Coordinates of C-alpha atoms in Angstrom, one line a residue:
Chain A
X638 CA 68.3 -32.6 -8.2
X639 CA 69.8 -35.5 -10.0
X640 CA 72.0 -34.5 -12.9
X641 CA 70.0 -36.6 -15.3
X642 CA 66.8 -34.8 -14.3
X643 CA 68.5 -31.5 -14.5
X644 CA 69.7 -32.2 -18.0
X645 CA 66.3 -33.4 -19.1
X646 CA 64.7 -30.2 -17.9
X647 CA 67.4 -28.1 -19.5
X648 CA 66.9 -30.0 -22.7
X649 CA 63.2 -29.4 -22.5
X650 CA 63.8 -25.7 -22.1
X651 CA 66.0 -25.6 -25.2
X652 CA 63.3 -27.5 -27.1
X653 CA 60.7 -24.9 -26.0
X654 CA 63.0 -22.1 -27.2
X655 CA 63.5 -23.9 -30.5
X656 CA 59.8 -24.4 -30.9
X657 CA 58.9 -20.8 -30.1
X658 CA 61.6 -19.5 -32.4
X659 CA 60.4 -21.8 -35.2
X660 CA 56.8 -20.5 -34.8
X661 CA 57.8 -16.9 -34.7
X662 CA 60.3 -17.2 -37.6
X663 CA 57.7 -18.9 -39.7
X664 CA 55.7 -15.7 -39.4
X665 CA 58.7 -13.4 -39.5
X666 CA 58.2 -11.6 -36.2
X667 CA 56.6 -12.0 -32.8
X668 CA 57.0 -11.6 -29.0
X669 CA 60.2 -13.5 -28.8
X670 CA 61.9 -11.8 -25.8
X671 CA 59.2 -12.5 -23.2
X672 CA 58.7 -16.0 -24.6
X673 CA 62.3 -16.9 -24.1
X674 CA 62.4 -15.5 -20.5
X675 CA 59.8 -18.1 -19.4
X676 CA 61.1 -21.1 -21.3
X677 CA 62.8 -22.5 -18.2
X678 CA 59.9 -22.2 -15.9
X679 CA 57.6 -23.8 -18.5
X680 CA 60.1 -26.7 -18.8
X681 CA 60.0 -27.2 -15.0
X682 CA 56.2 -26.9 -14.9
X683 CA 55.5 -29.3 -17.8
X684 CA 58.5 -31.5 -17.3
X685 CA 58.3 -32.0 -13.6
X686 CA 55.8 -30.1 -11.5
X687 CA 52.4 -30.2 -13.2
X688 CA 50.0 -33.1 -13.3
X689 CA 48.9 -33.1 -17.0
X690 CA 47.6 -35.6 -19.6
X691 CA 48.3 -34.5 -23.2
X692 CA 45.8 -37.1 -24.3
X693 CA 43.1 -35.6 -22.1
X694 CA 43.7 -31.9 -21.9
X695 CA 40.3 -31.3 -20.2
X696 CA 40.9 -33.7 -17.4
X697 CA 39.3 -31.8 -14.5
X698 CA 41.9 -32.9 -11.9
X699 CA 44.9 -31.7 -13.9
X700 CA 47.0 -28.8 -12.8
X701 CA 46.3 -25.7 -14.8
X702 CA 48.5 -23.0 -16.3
X703 CA 47.4 -19.4 -16.8
X704 CA 49.9 -17.5 -18.8
X705 CA 48.5 -14.0 -18.0
X706 CA 51.2 -12.4 -20.2
X707 CA 49.3 -14.0 -23.0
X708 CA 51.7 -12.6 -25.7
X709 CA 54.1 -15.3 -24.6
X710 CA 51.8 -17.7 -26.4
X711 CA 54.6 -19.1 -28.7
X712 CA 56.5 -20.3 -25.6
X713 CA 53.3 -22.0 -24.3
X714 CA 52.5 -23.5 -27.7
X715 CA 56.1 -24.7 -28.0
X716 CA 55.8 -26.4 -24.7
X717 CA 52.4 -28.0 -25.5
X718 CA 53.7 -29.2 -28.9
X719 CA 56.8 -30.8 -27.4
X720 CA 54.6 -32.5 -24.8
X721 CA 52.3 -33.9 -27.5
X722 CA 49.1 -31.9 -27.0
X723 CA 49.1 -31.2 -30.8
X724 CA 51.4 -31.9 -33.7
X725 CA 54.7 -30.0 -33.7
X726 CA 54.3 -29.0 -37.3
X727 CA 51.2 -26.9 -36.3
X728 CA 53.6 -24.4 -34.7
X729 CA 54.1 -22.9 -38.2
X730 CA 50.4 -21.9 -38.3
X731 CA 51.0 -19.2 -35.7
X732 CA 48.7 -16.3 -36.4
X733 CA 47.8 -17.6 -39.8
X734 CA 44.1 -17.3 -40.9
X735 CA 42.0 -19.9 -39.1
X736 CA 44.9 -21.0 -36.9
X737 CA 44.5 -22.7 -33.5
X738 CA 47.6 -20.8 -32.3
X739 CA 46.7 -17.1 -32.1
X740 CA 49.3 -14.5 -30.8
X741 CA 47.7 -14.5 -27.4
X742 CA 46.6 -17.7 -25.6
X743 CA 43.0 -18.9 -26.2
X744 CA 41.5 -21.8 -24.3
X745 CA 38.8 -22.3 -26.9
X746 CA 41.3 -22.8 -29.7
X747 CA 44.4 -24.6 -28.5
X748 CA 44.5 -28.1 -26.9
X749 CA 46.2 -27.7 -23.5
X750 CA 45.7 -24.0 -23.1
X751 CA 43.8 -23.7 -19.8
X752 CA 42.7 -20.1 -20.0
X753 CA 42.3 -17.3 -22.5
X754 CA 44.6 -14.4 -21.9
X755 CA 46.1 -11.5 -23.7
X756 CA 44.5 -8.4 -22.3
X757 CA 47.2 -7.9 -19.6
X758 CA 45.9 -8.3 -16.0
X759 CA 42.8 -10.4 -16.6
X760 CA 44.6 -13.8 -16.3
X761 CA 45.3 -13.0 -12.6
X762 CA 41.7 -13.0 -11.4
X763 CA 40.8 -15.9 -13.7
X764 CA 43.6 -18.0 -12.1
X765 CA 42.3 -17.1 -8.6
X766 CA 38.8 -18.1 -9.6
X767 CA 40.1 -21.4 -11.1
X768 CA 42.0 -22.2 -7.9
X769 CA 39.0 -21.3 -5.7
X770 CA 36.8 -23.5 -7.9
X771 CA 39.1 -26.5 -7.7
X772 CA 39.3 -26.1 -4.0
X773 CA 35.5 -26.0 -3.6
X774 CA 35.1 -28.9 -5.9
X775 CA 37.6 -30.8 -3.8
X776 CA 40.1 -31.4 -6.6
X777 CA 43.8 -31.8 -5.8
X778 CA 44.6 -29.5 -8.7
X779 CA 46.9 -26.5 -8.5
X780 CA 46.9 -23.4 -10.7
X781 CA 50.1 -21.9 -11.9
X782 CA 49.9 -18.2 -12.9
X783 CA 52.6 -16.6 -14.9
X784 CA 52.5 -12.8 -14.7
X785 CA 54.8 -10.3 -16.4
X786 CA 56.6 -7.7 -14.5
X787 CA 55.4 -5.0 -16.9
X788 CA 51.9 -6.5 -16.6
X789 CA 52.0 -5.8 -12.9
X790 CA 51.5 -2.1 -13.7
X791 CA 47.9 -3.1 -14.0
X792 CA 45.8 -2.6 -10.9
X793 CA 43.7 -5.7 -11.4
X794 CA 46.8 -7.8 -10.8
X795 CA 46.9 -6.4 -7.2
X796 CA 43.2 -6.9 -6.7
X797 CA 43.7 -10.5 -7.6
X798 CA 46.7 -11.0 -5.4
X799 CA 44.7 -9.5 -2.4
X800 CA 41.8 -11.8 -3.2
X801 CA 44.1 -14.9 -3.4
X802 CA 45.6 -14.1 0.0
X803 CA 42.2 -13.2 1.6
X804 CA 40.8 -16.6 0.4
X805 CA 43.9 -18.5 1.4
X806 CA 44.4 -20.0 -2.0
X807 CA 47.4 -22.2 -1.3
X808 CA 46.7 -24.1 -4.5
X809 CA 47.7 -21.0 -6.4
X810 CA 51.3 -20.4 -7.4
X811 CA 52.1 -17.0 -8.9
X812 CA 55.2 -16.9 -11.0
X813 CA 56.3 -13.3 -11.7
X814 CA 58.5 -13.1 -14.7
X815 CA 60.9 -10.4 -13.5
X816 CA 62.6 -9.9 -16.9
X817 CA 63.0 -6.2 -16.2
X818 CA 61.8 -5.0 -19.6
X819 CA 58.5 -3.9 -21.0
X820 CA 57.5 -2.7 -24.5
X821 CA 58.9 0.8 -24.1
X822 CA 62.1 -0.2 -22.4
X823 CA 63.5 -1.0 -19.0
X824 CA 60.8 -1.2 -16.3
X825 CA 63.1 0.9 -14.0
X826 CA 62.7 3.7 -16.6
X827 CA 59.2 3.2 -17.9
X828 CA 57.3 2.4 -14.6
X829 CA 59.4 1.2 -11.7
X830 CA 57.4 -1.1 -9.4
X831 CA 59.8 -1.4 -6.5
X832 CA 60.6 -4.6 -4.6
X833 CA 58.4 -7.5 -5.8
X834 CA 59.4 -9.8 -3.0
X835 CA 58.4 -7.2 -0.4
X836 CA 55.2 -6.5 -2.2
X837 CA 54.2 -10.2 -2.4
X838 CA 55.0 -10.7 1.2
X839 CA 53.0 -7.6 2.2
X840 CA 50.1 -9.0 0.3
X841 CA 50.3 -12.2 2.3
X842 CA 52.1 -14.6 -0.1
X843 CA 54.7 -17.2 0.8
X844 CA 57.4 -15.7 -1.4
X845 CA 60.8 -16.6 -2.7
X846 CA 63.0 -15.1 -5.4
X847 CA 65.1 -17.4 -7.6
X848 CA 67.1 -17.3 -10.8
X849 CA 64.3 -17.9 -13.2
X850 CA 66.5 -19.1 -16.0
X851 CA 68.0 -21.9 -13.8
X852 CA 65.8 -25.0 -14.0
X853 CA 67.3 -26.4 -10.8
X854 CA 66.5 -23.3 -8.8
X855 CA 63.0 -23.0 -10.3
X856 CA 62.3 -26.7 -9.6
X857 CA 63.4 -26.3 -6.0
X858 CA 61.2 -23.2 -5.5
X859 CA 58.2 -25.0 -7.1
X860 CA 58.7 -28.1 -5.0
X861 CA 58.2 -26.1 -1.8
X862 CA 54.8 -24.9 -3.0
X863 CA 53.4 -28.4 -2.7
X864 CA 52.9 -28.2 1.0
X865 CA 49.6 -26.5 1.1
X866 CA 49.0 -24.3 4.2
X867 CA 47.0 -21.1 4.3
X868 CA 48.9 -18.8 2.0
X869 CA 49.2 -18.6 -1.8
X870 CA 52.7 -18.9 -3.2
X871 CA 54.7 -16.4 -5.1
X872 CA 58.0 -17.1 -6.9
X873 CA 59.8 -14.0 -8.3
X874 CA 61.6 -15.3 -11.3
X875 CA 64.8 -13.3 -11.9
X876 CA 65.0 -13.7 -15.6
X877 CA 66.5 -12.2 -18.7
X878 CA 64.2 -11.0 -21.5
X879 CA 65.5 -13.0 -24.4
X880 CA 67.3 -15.6 -22.2
X881 CA 68.8 -18.5 -24.1
X882 CA 69.6 -16.6 -27.3
X883 CA 72.3 -14.1 -26.5
X884 CA 71.7 -11.9 -29.5
X885 CA 68.0 -11.5 -28.5
X886 CA 68.9 -10.8 -24.9
X887 CA 71.4 -8.2 -26.1
X888 CA 68.7 -6.4 -28.2
X889 CA 67.6 -3.6 -26.0
X890 CA 64.0 -3.4 -27.4
X891 CA 63.2 -7.1 -27.7
X892 CA 59.5 -7.2 -26.8
X893 CA 58.4 -7.9 -30.3
X894 CA 61.1 -8.4 -32.9
X895 CA 61.5 -9.7 -36.5
X896 CA 63.5 -12.9 -37.1
X897 CA 65.1 -13.2 -40.5
X898 CA 66.4 -16.4 -42.1
X899 CA 70.0 -15.6 -41.2
X900 CA 69.2 -15.1 -37.6
X901 CA 67.0 -18.1 -37.5
X902 CA 69.7 -20.3 -38.9
X903 CA 72.3 -19.0 -36.5
X904 CA 70.1 -19.2 -33.4
X905 CA 68.7 -22.6 -34.2
X906 CA 72.2 -24.0 -34.8
X907 CA 73.3 -22.7 -31.4
X908 CA 70.3 -24.1 -29.7
X909 CA 70.6 -27.5 -31.5
X910 CA 74.2 -27.7 -30.4
X911 CA 73.2 -27.1 -26.8
X912 CA 70.5 -29.7 -27.1
X913 CA 72.9 -32.3 -28.5
X914 CA 75.3 -31.7 -25.7
X915 CA 72.6 -32.1 -23.1
X916 CA 71.2 -35.2 -24.7
X917 CA 74.6 -36.6 -25.7
Chain B
X838 CA 2.0 -17.1 -17.5
X839 CA -0.9 -14.8 -16.5
X840 CA -1.1 -11.1 -16.6
X841 CA -2.5 -9.6 -13.4
X842 CA -1.7 -6.0 -13.8
X843 CA -4.1 -3.6 -12.0
X844 CA -1.8 -0.7 -11.2
X845 CA -1.0 -1.9 -7.7
X846 CA 2.5 -2.5 -6.4
X847 CA 3.7 -6.0 -5.8
X848 CA 4.2 -6.2 -2.0
X849 CA 7.6 -7.9 -2.4
X850 CA 10.8 -5.8 -2.5
X851 CA 13.1 -7.1 -5.2
X852 CA 16.0 -7.2 -2.8
X853 CA 14.1 -9.6 -0.7
X854 CA 13.3 -11.7 -3.8
X855 CA 17.0 -11.8 -4.6
X856 CA 17.8 -12.7 -1.1
X857 CA 15.5 -15.7 -1.3
X858 CA 16.0 -16.7 -4.9
X859 CA 19.8 -16.9 -5.0
X860 CA 20.0 -19.3 -2.1
X861 CA 17.1 -21.3 -3.6
X862 CA 18.9 -21.7 -6.9
X863 CA 22.1 -22.7 -5.0
X864 CA 20.1 -25.3 -3.1
X865 CA 18.8 -26.8 -6.3
X866 CA 22.0 -26.9 -8.2
X867 CA 25.4 -27.5 -6.5
X868 CA 27.2 -25.7 -9.3
X869 CA 25.5 -22.4 -8.6
X870 CA 27.8 -20.0 -6.8
X871 CA 27.2 -16.4 -5.8
X872 CA 29.7 -13.6 -5.8
X873 CA 29.3 -10.1 -4.4
X874 CA 31.4 -7.0 -4.0
X875 CA 30.6 -6.0 -0.4
X876 CA 26.9 -5.5 -1.2
X877 CA 25.4 -8.7 0.2
X878 CA 23.5 -6.8 2.9
X879 CA 21.9 -4.7 0.1
X880 CA 20.1 -7.8 -1.3
X881 CA 19.6 -9.8 1.8
X882 CA 22.1 -12.6 1.1
X883 CA 24.7 -11.9 3.8
X884 CA 23.3 -14.3 6.5
X885 CA 23.0 -17.2 4.1
X886 CA 26.4 -16.4 2.6
X887 CA 28.1 -16.4 6.0
X888 CA 26.6 -19.9 6.7
X889 CA 27.6 -21.2 3.2
X890 CA 31.1 -20.0 2.5
X891 CA 31.6 -22.5 -0.4
X892 CA 28.5 -21.2 -2.1
X893 CA 28.9 -17.5 -1.7
X894 CA 32.1 -15.4 -2.1
X895 CA 32.5 -11.9 -0.9
X896 CA 35.1 -10.4 -3.2
X897 CA 35.3 -7.0 -1.5
X898 CA 35.1 -3.7 -3.3
X899 CA 37.0 -4.9 -6.3
X900 CA 34.5 -5.5 -9.2
X901 CA 37.0 -6.1 -12.0
X902 CA 38.6 -8.9 -10.0
X903 CA 35.2 -10.3 -9.0
X904 CA 34.2 -10.7 -12.6
X905 CA 37.5 -12.4 -13.4
X906 CA 37.1 -14.7 -10.4
X907 CA 33.6 -15.6 -11.5
X908 CA 34.9 -16.4 -15.0
X909 CA 37.6 -18.6 -13.5
X910 CA 34.9 -20.4 -11.4
X911 CA 32.9 -20.9 -14.6
X912 CA 35.9 -22.6 -16.2
X913 CA 36.1 -24.8 -13.1
X914 CA 32.5 -26.0 -13.7
X915 CA 30.4 -23.5 -11.8
X916 CA 27.4 -21.3 -12.8
X917 CA 28.3 -18.0 -11.1
X918 CA 25.8 -15.3 -10.2
X919 CA 27.5 -12.0 -9.7
X920 CA 26.0 -9.0 -8.0
X921 CA 26.8 -5.4 -7.5
X922 CA 25.2 -2.0 -8.2
X923 CA 24.5 -1.4 -11.9
X924 CA 27.4 1.0 -12.7
X925 CA 29.9 -1.2 -11.1
X926 CA 28.4 -4.3 -12.7
X927 CA 28.7 -2.7 -16.1
X928 CA 31.1 0.2 -16.7
X929 CA 33.7 -0.7 -14.0
X930 CA 34.1 -4.3 -15.1
X931 CA 33.1 -4.2 -18.7
X932 CA 36.5 -5.2 -20.1
X933 CA 36.5 -8.2 -17.8
X934 CA 32.9 -9.2 -18.6
X935 CA 33.7 -8.8 -22.3
X936 CA 37.0 -10.7 -22.5
X937 CA 37.3 -13.0 -19.4
X938 CA 33.5 -13.7 -19.8
X939 CA 32.3 -13.4 -23.4
X940 CA 35.4 -13.8 -25.5
X941 CA 36.8 -16.6 -23.3
X942 CA 33.4 -18.3 -23.2
X943 CA 33.1 -18.3 -19.5
X944 CA 29.4 -18.2 -18.9
X945 CA 28.3 -15.9 -16.0
X946 CA 25.1 -14.1 -14.8
X947 CA 25.6 -10.5 -13.7
X948 CA 23.0 -8.7 -11.6
X949 CA 23.2 -4.9 -11.8
X950 CA 20.9 -3.5 -9.1
X951 CA 19.4 0.0 -9.1
X952 CA 19.5 0.8 -12.8
X953 CA 18.9 4.3 -14.0
X954 CA 16.7 6.5 -11.8
X955 CA 16.1 3.7 -9.3
X956 CA 19.5 4.6 -7.9
X957 CA 17.7 7.6 -6.4
X958 CA 19.6 8.9 -3.4
X959 CA 22.9 7.4 -4.4
X960 CA 22.8 9.9 -7.2
X961 CA 24.7 10.4 -10.5
X962 CA 27.7 8.4 -9.6
X963 CA 25.5 5.3 -9.1
X964 CA 23.0 5.9 -11.8
X965 CA 23.7 3.8 -15.0
X966 CA 21.8 5.0 -18.1
X967 CA 24.3 3.2 -20.3
X968 CA 24.5 -0.4 -18.9
X969 CA 22.1 -1.8 -21.5
X970 CA 24.2 -0.2 -24.3
X971 CA 27.4 -1.7 -23.0
X972 CA 26.0 -5.2 -22.6
X973 CA 24.1 -5.2 -25.9
X974 CA 27.5 -4.7 -27.6
X975 CA 28.9 -7.9 -26.0
X976 CA 28.6 -10.7 -28.6
X977 CA 26.4 -13.5 -27.4
X978 CA 25.1 -11.7 -24.4
X979 CA 21.6 -11.6 -22.9
X980 CA 20.2 -8.3 -21.5
X981 CA 17.2 -8.2 -19.3
X982 CA 15.4 -5.2 -17.7
X983 CA 13.2 -6.6 -15.0
X984 CA 9.5 -5.8 -14.9
X985 CA 8.4 -7.2 -11.6
X986 CA 9.4 -9.7 -8.9
X987 CA 7.8 -12.7 -10.6
X988 CA 9.7 -11.9 -13.8
X989 CA 12.9 -11.5 -11.8
X990 CA 12.6 -15.0 -10.4
X991 CA 11.8 -16.5 -13.8
X992 CA 14.7 -14.8 -15.7
X993 CA 17.2 -15.5 -13.0
X994 CA 16.4 -19.2 -13.1
X995 CA 16.8 -19.2 -16.9
X996 CA 20.0 -17.2 -17.0
X997 CA 21.8 -19.5 -14.7
X998 CA 21.7 -22.2 -17.3
X999 CA 22.0 -20.0 -20.4
X1000 CA 25.3 -19.7 -22.3
X1001 CA 27.1 -16.4 -22.6
X1002 CA 27.2 -13.3 -20.4
X1003 CA 23.8 -12.5 -19.0
X1004 CA 23.1 -9.1 -17.6
X1005 CA 20.0 -8.5 -15.5
X1006 CA 19.2 -4.9 -14.4
X1007 CA 16.8 -4.7 -11.5
X1008 CA 15.8 -2.1 -8.9
X1009 CA 15.9 -3.3 -5.3
X1010 CA 12.6 -1.8 -4.3
X1011 CA 9.0 -2.4 -5.3
X1012 CA 7.6 -2.7 -8.8
X1013 CA 4.0 -2.7 -10.1
X1014 CA 2.7 -6.2 -10.1
X1015 CA 2.4 -7.4 -13.7
X1016 CA 2.5 -11.2 -13.6
X1017 CA 0.8 -13.8 -11.5
X1018 CA 3.2 -15.5 -9.0
X1019 CA 5.0 -18.5 -10.5
X1020 CA 4.6 -17.2 -14.1
X1021 CA 7.3 -18.3 -16.5
X1022 CA 8.5 -15.6 -18.9
X1023 CA 10.7 -17.1 -21.6
X1024 CA 13.7 -14.9 -22.5
X1025 CA 13.5 -13.6 -26.0
X1026 CA 9.7 -13.4 -26.0
X1027 CA 7.9 -10.1 -25.5
X1028 CA 4.7 -10.0 -23.6
X1029 CA 1.6 -8.2 -25.0
X1030 CA 0.1 -6.6 -21.9
X1031 CA -2.5 -4.7 -23.8
X1032 CA -3.9 -4.8 -27.3
X1033 CA -4.4 -1.6 -29.3
X1034 CA -4.7 -0.5 -32.9
X1035 CA -3.4 3.1 -33.1
X1036 CA 0.1 2.9 -31.6
X1037 CA 2.3 0.5 -29.9
X1038 CA 4.4 1.3 -26.8
X1039 CA 7.4 -0.9 -26.3
X1040 CA 8.5 -0.6 -22.7
X1041 CA 10.9 -2.2 -20.3
X1042 CA 11.7 -2.1 -16.6
X1043 CA 9.9 0.5 -14.5
X1044 CA 8.6 2.1 -17.7
X1045 CA 6.1 -0.8 -18.2
X1046 CA 4.0 0.5 -15.4
X1047 CA 4.2 4.0 -16.9
X1048 CA 3.2 2.7 -20.3
X1049 CA 0.2 0.9 -18.9
X1050 CA -0.9 4.1 -17.1
X1051 CA -0.4 6.1 -20.3
X1052 CA -2.4 3.6 -22.3
X1053 CA -5.4 4.2 -19.9
X1054 CA -5.1 7.9 -20.3
X1055 CA -4.9 7.5 -24.1
X1056 CA -7.9 5.3 -24.1
X1057 CA -9.9 8.1 -22.5
X1058 CA -8.8 10.2 -25.4
X1059 CA -10.0 7.7 -27.9
X1060 CA -6.5 6.4 -28.7
X1061 CA -6.0 2.6 -28.6
X1062 CA -2.4 1.9 -27.5
X1063 CA -0.9 -1.5 -27.4
X1064 CA 1.7 -2.1 -24.6
X1065 CA 4.4 -4.7 -24.9
X1066 CA 6.8 -5.7 -22.1
X1067 CA 10.2 -5.9 -23.8
X1068 CA 12.0 -7.2 -20.7
X1069 CA 14.2 -9.2 -23.0
X1070 CA 16.2 -6.4 -24.7
X1071 CA 18.6 -8.9 -26.1
X1072 CA 17.6 -11.2 -27.6
X1073 CA 14.8 -8.9 -28.8
X1074 CA 11.5 -10.4 -29.9
X1075 CA 11.9 -9.0 -33.4
X1076 CA 8.8 -10.7 -34.7
X1077 CA 6.7 -9.0 -32.1
X1078 CA 8.3 -5.6 -32.9
X1079 CA 7.6 -6.0 -36.6
X1080 CA 4.1 -7.4 -36.1
X1081 CA 3.0 -4.6 -33.8
X1082 CA 4.7 -1.9 -35.9
X1083 CA 2.8 -3.2 -38.9
X1084 CA -0.5 -3.5 -37.0
X1085 CA -0.4 0.0 -35.5
X1086 CA 1.9 2.0 -37.8
X1087 CA 3.3 4.1 -34.9
X1088 CA 5.9 3.2 -32.2
X1089 CA 6.9 4.7 -28.9
X1090 CA 9.7 3.1 -26.9
X1091 CA 9.9 3.8 -23.2
X1092 CA 13.1 2.9 -21.2
X1093 CA 14.9 3.9 -18.0
X1094 CA 18.1 4.4 -20.0
X1095 CA 19.9 6.8 -22.3
X1096 CA 18.2 6.9 -25.7
X1097 CA 21.6 5.9 -27.1
X1098 CA 22.3 2.2 -27.2
X1099 CA 19.3 0.8 -25.3
X1100 CA 15.9 -0.6 -26.2
X1101 CA 15.1 2.3 -28.5
X1102 CA 18.1 1.5 -30.7
X1103 CA 17.3 -2.2 -30.6
X1104 CA 13.7 -1.5 -31.7
X1105 CA 14.8 1.0 -34.4
X1106 CA 17.1 -1.6 -35.9
X1107 CA 14.1 -3.8 -36.5
X1108 CA 11.9 -1.0 -37.8
X1109 CA 14.6 0.2 -40.2
X1110 CA 15.2 -3.2 -41.7
X1111 CA 11.7 -4.6 -41.7
X1112 CA 9.0 -2.0 -41.2
X1113 CA 9.9 1.7 -41.2
X1114 CA 7.1 3.5 -39.3
X1115 CA 7.2 6.7 -37.3
X1116 CA 8.8 6.2 -34.0
X1117 CA 10.0 8.2 -31.0
X1118 CA 11.1 7.5 -27.4
X1119 CA 10.7 8.3 -23.8
X1120 CA 14.2 7.9 -22.5
X1121 CA 17.0 9.9 -21.0
X1122 CA 18.2 12.5 -23.4
X1123 CA 22.0 11.8 -23.3
X1124 CA 22.5 13.1 -19.8
X1125 CA 24.2 12.0 -16.6
X1126 CA 22.1 11.1 -13.6
X1127 CA 21.6 13.1 -10.5
X1128 CA 20.4 12.7 -6.9
X1129 CA 16.8 12.7 -5.8
X1130 CA 13.8 10.6 -5.0
X1131 CA 12.6 8.4 -7.8
X1132 CA 9.4 10.4 -8.4
X1133 CA 11.5 13.6 -8.9
X1134 CA 14.0 11.8 -11.1
X1135 CA 11.3 10.3 -13.3
X1136 CA 9.9 13.8 -13.8
X1137 CA 13.4 15.3 -14.3
X1138 CA 14.3 12.9 -17.0
X1139 CA 10.8 12.6 -18.5
X1140 CA 10.3 9.0 -17.6
X1141 CA 6.6 9.4 -16.9
X1142 CA 3.2 8.2 -18.1
X1143 CA 2.4 11.8 -19.0
X1144 CA 5.5 12.1 -21.2
X1145 CA 4.6 8.8 -22.9
X1146 CA 1.1 10.3 -23.6
X1147 CA 2.6 13.4 -25.2
X1148 CA 5.1 11.3 -27.3
X1149 CA 2.2 9.1 -28.5
X1150 CA 0.3 12.2 -29.5
X1151 CA 3.4 13.5 -31.3
X1152 CA 4.1 10.3 -33.2
X1153 CA 0.5 9.9 -34.2
X1154 CA 0.8 13.3 -36.0
X1155 CA 3.6 11.8 -38.1
X1156 CA 1.6 8.6 -38.9
X1157 CA 0.6 8.5 -42.6

């Protein structure tokens, strides 16, 4: 990857973190840890990989994103705002009465959100149906599905994976956010799920594992999912819950946290300095 | 629409009707797509499905995923018709139908076959007496209890193009013939099958036939019972409920369902708000299902013409 492109994607990831932080701080608390862990993959998806048109969010031939871990809504909204799907200032309406930005993603409310999610597991089957529908309609679209590692405790996730492999949905890319933490603590303590790469491969997926907080590695993994074939793709994203803001990453229970003005000031200053360096 | 009820069975099996109607709807509309959970052979669609892999999707024995896939297909522009047995089309995938379907505004039609006692030899594990209650509680839903094969064809055609989550419960075997072939039965409109001035029987599904038999028995006793086909449990024809309750002053509801949450509750809401008159029901008394032939099960759970007669007699004693 060219250095300029890499810096552009890294900068976009920082902007997504800033936007998610701004939305959550405006409210005082939110699902920050799991929003930060997927900022880099969102940057690569919306900055490089996906065919999208912010002026025409319902364009049938666009690529689609299903963020099945719907509580990461602030990261998705941050991405969409930065890409121009709706005004950036609207981020501060997160969870306010009448908002278009609810805690969990809602396709009927937010321009650019392709599927309603939030009840963990359900996005997986929806994404499989969307990919199947696009294939039958003859659209070149691909569907990108972000699943949480904690979410994968849910049995429906595995039903959907089996379906995707059985139907040879090579226009479906599953991105597992292996951030190793769920609400009650470390996944290894709460509900260990074993080797995700082995599981995906056993289910019939073309699978790789990459550093999910490294845009270059994520971009390379996504690039190899363009080749079609007869298998769906899985990318196990080795991530840190809270990535990009060290204090959040260092907070053991960071699934949903409060953000006070001091923290906000400190963290945004750090992120803005990073951004200035990347864009400098 | 023409009523042709004479107590005889319609020669068509509903599973055969489904096996013809689903492919016909798909042939008419390229957006119609059919999904099943390894029960295609139970409704005669397997051969057509095998020849039309882009129009029919076998999702295996994984109903929650099937509903989610159907909802994803809906978002991609399709009009999915989903089939499995009633309990798996309701209880097992209710959360998916509720959120991925209703809440997310992905419009799908769900066929739950063998409702209530029509599950017969599959027994209690396969015998939903609560599916209507579940789907009535889903905002924006449509809930249909099928009366006969002609009505099945008519409502299926309507549901495919209707917004929201649509749930159709239908037995796979024979029903008494009620409507002339080709009749159109608009969803939301009850059908007056028989006029009467003393009591009204609101019936749905297999209980329509029982209600018509009961009305004949009652007539011989000098009691004039009106019978309405309430196949459209939601939306309910509230005007018809109110009008007939006022006209007769006594109500019996007959349904192949638990008395909690089904047609009886739907009718009682209207009565309570608009026209409180004595009412009672012929329905399952908060029990689980069990195995047996349909005739036995109807006796076991009181879903018979004789029980309707006795309930009519009881409610008439309470009539002012």
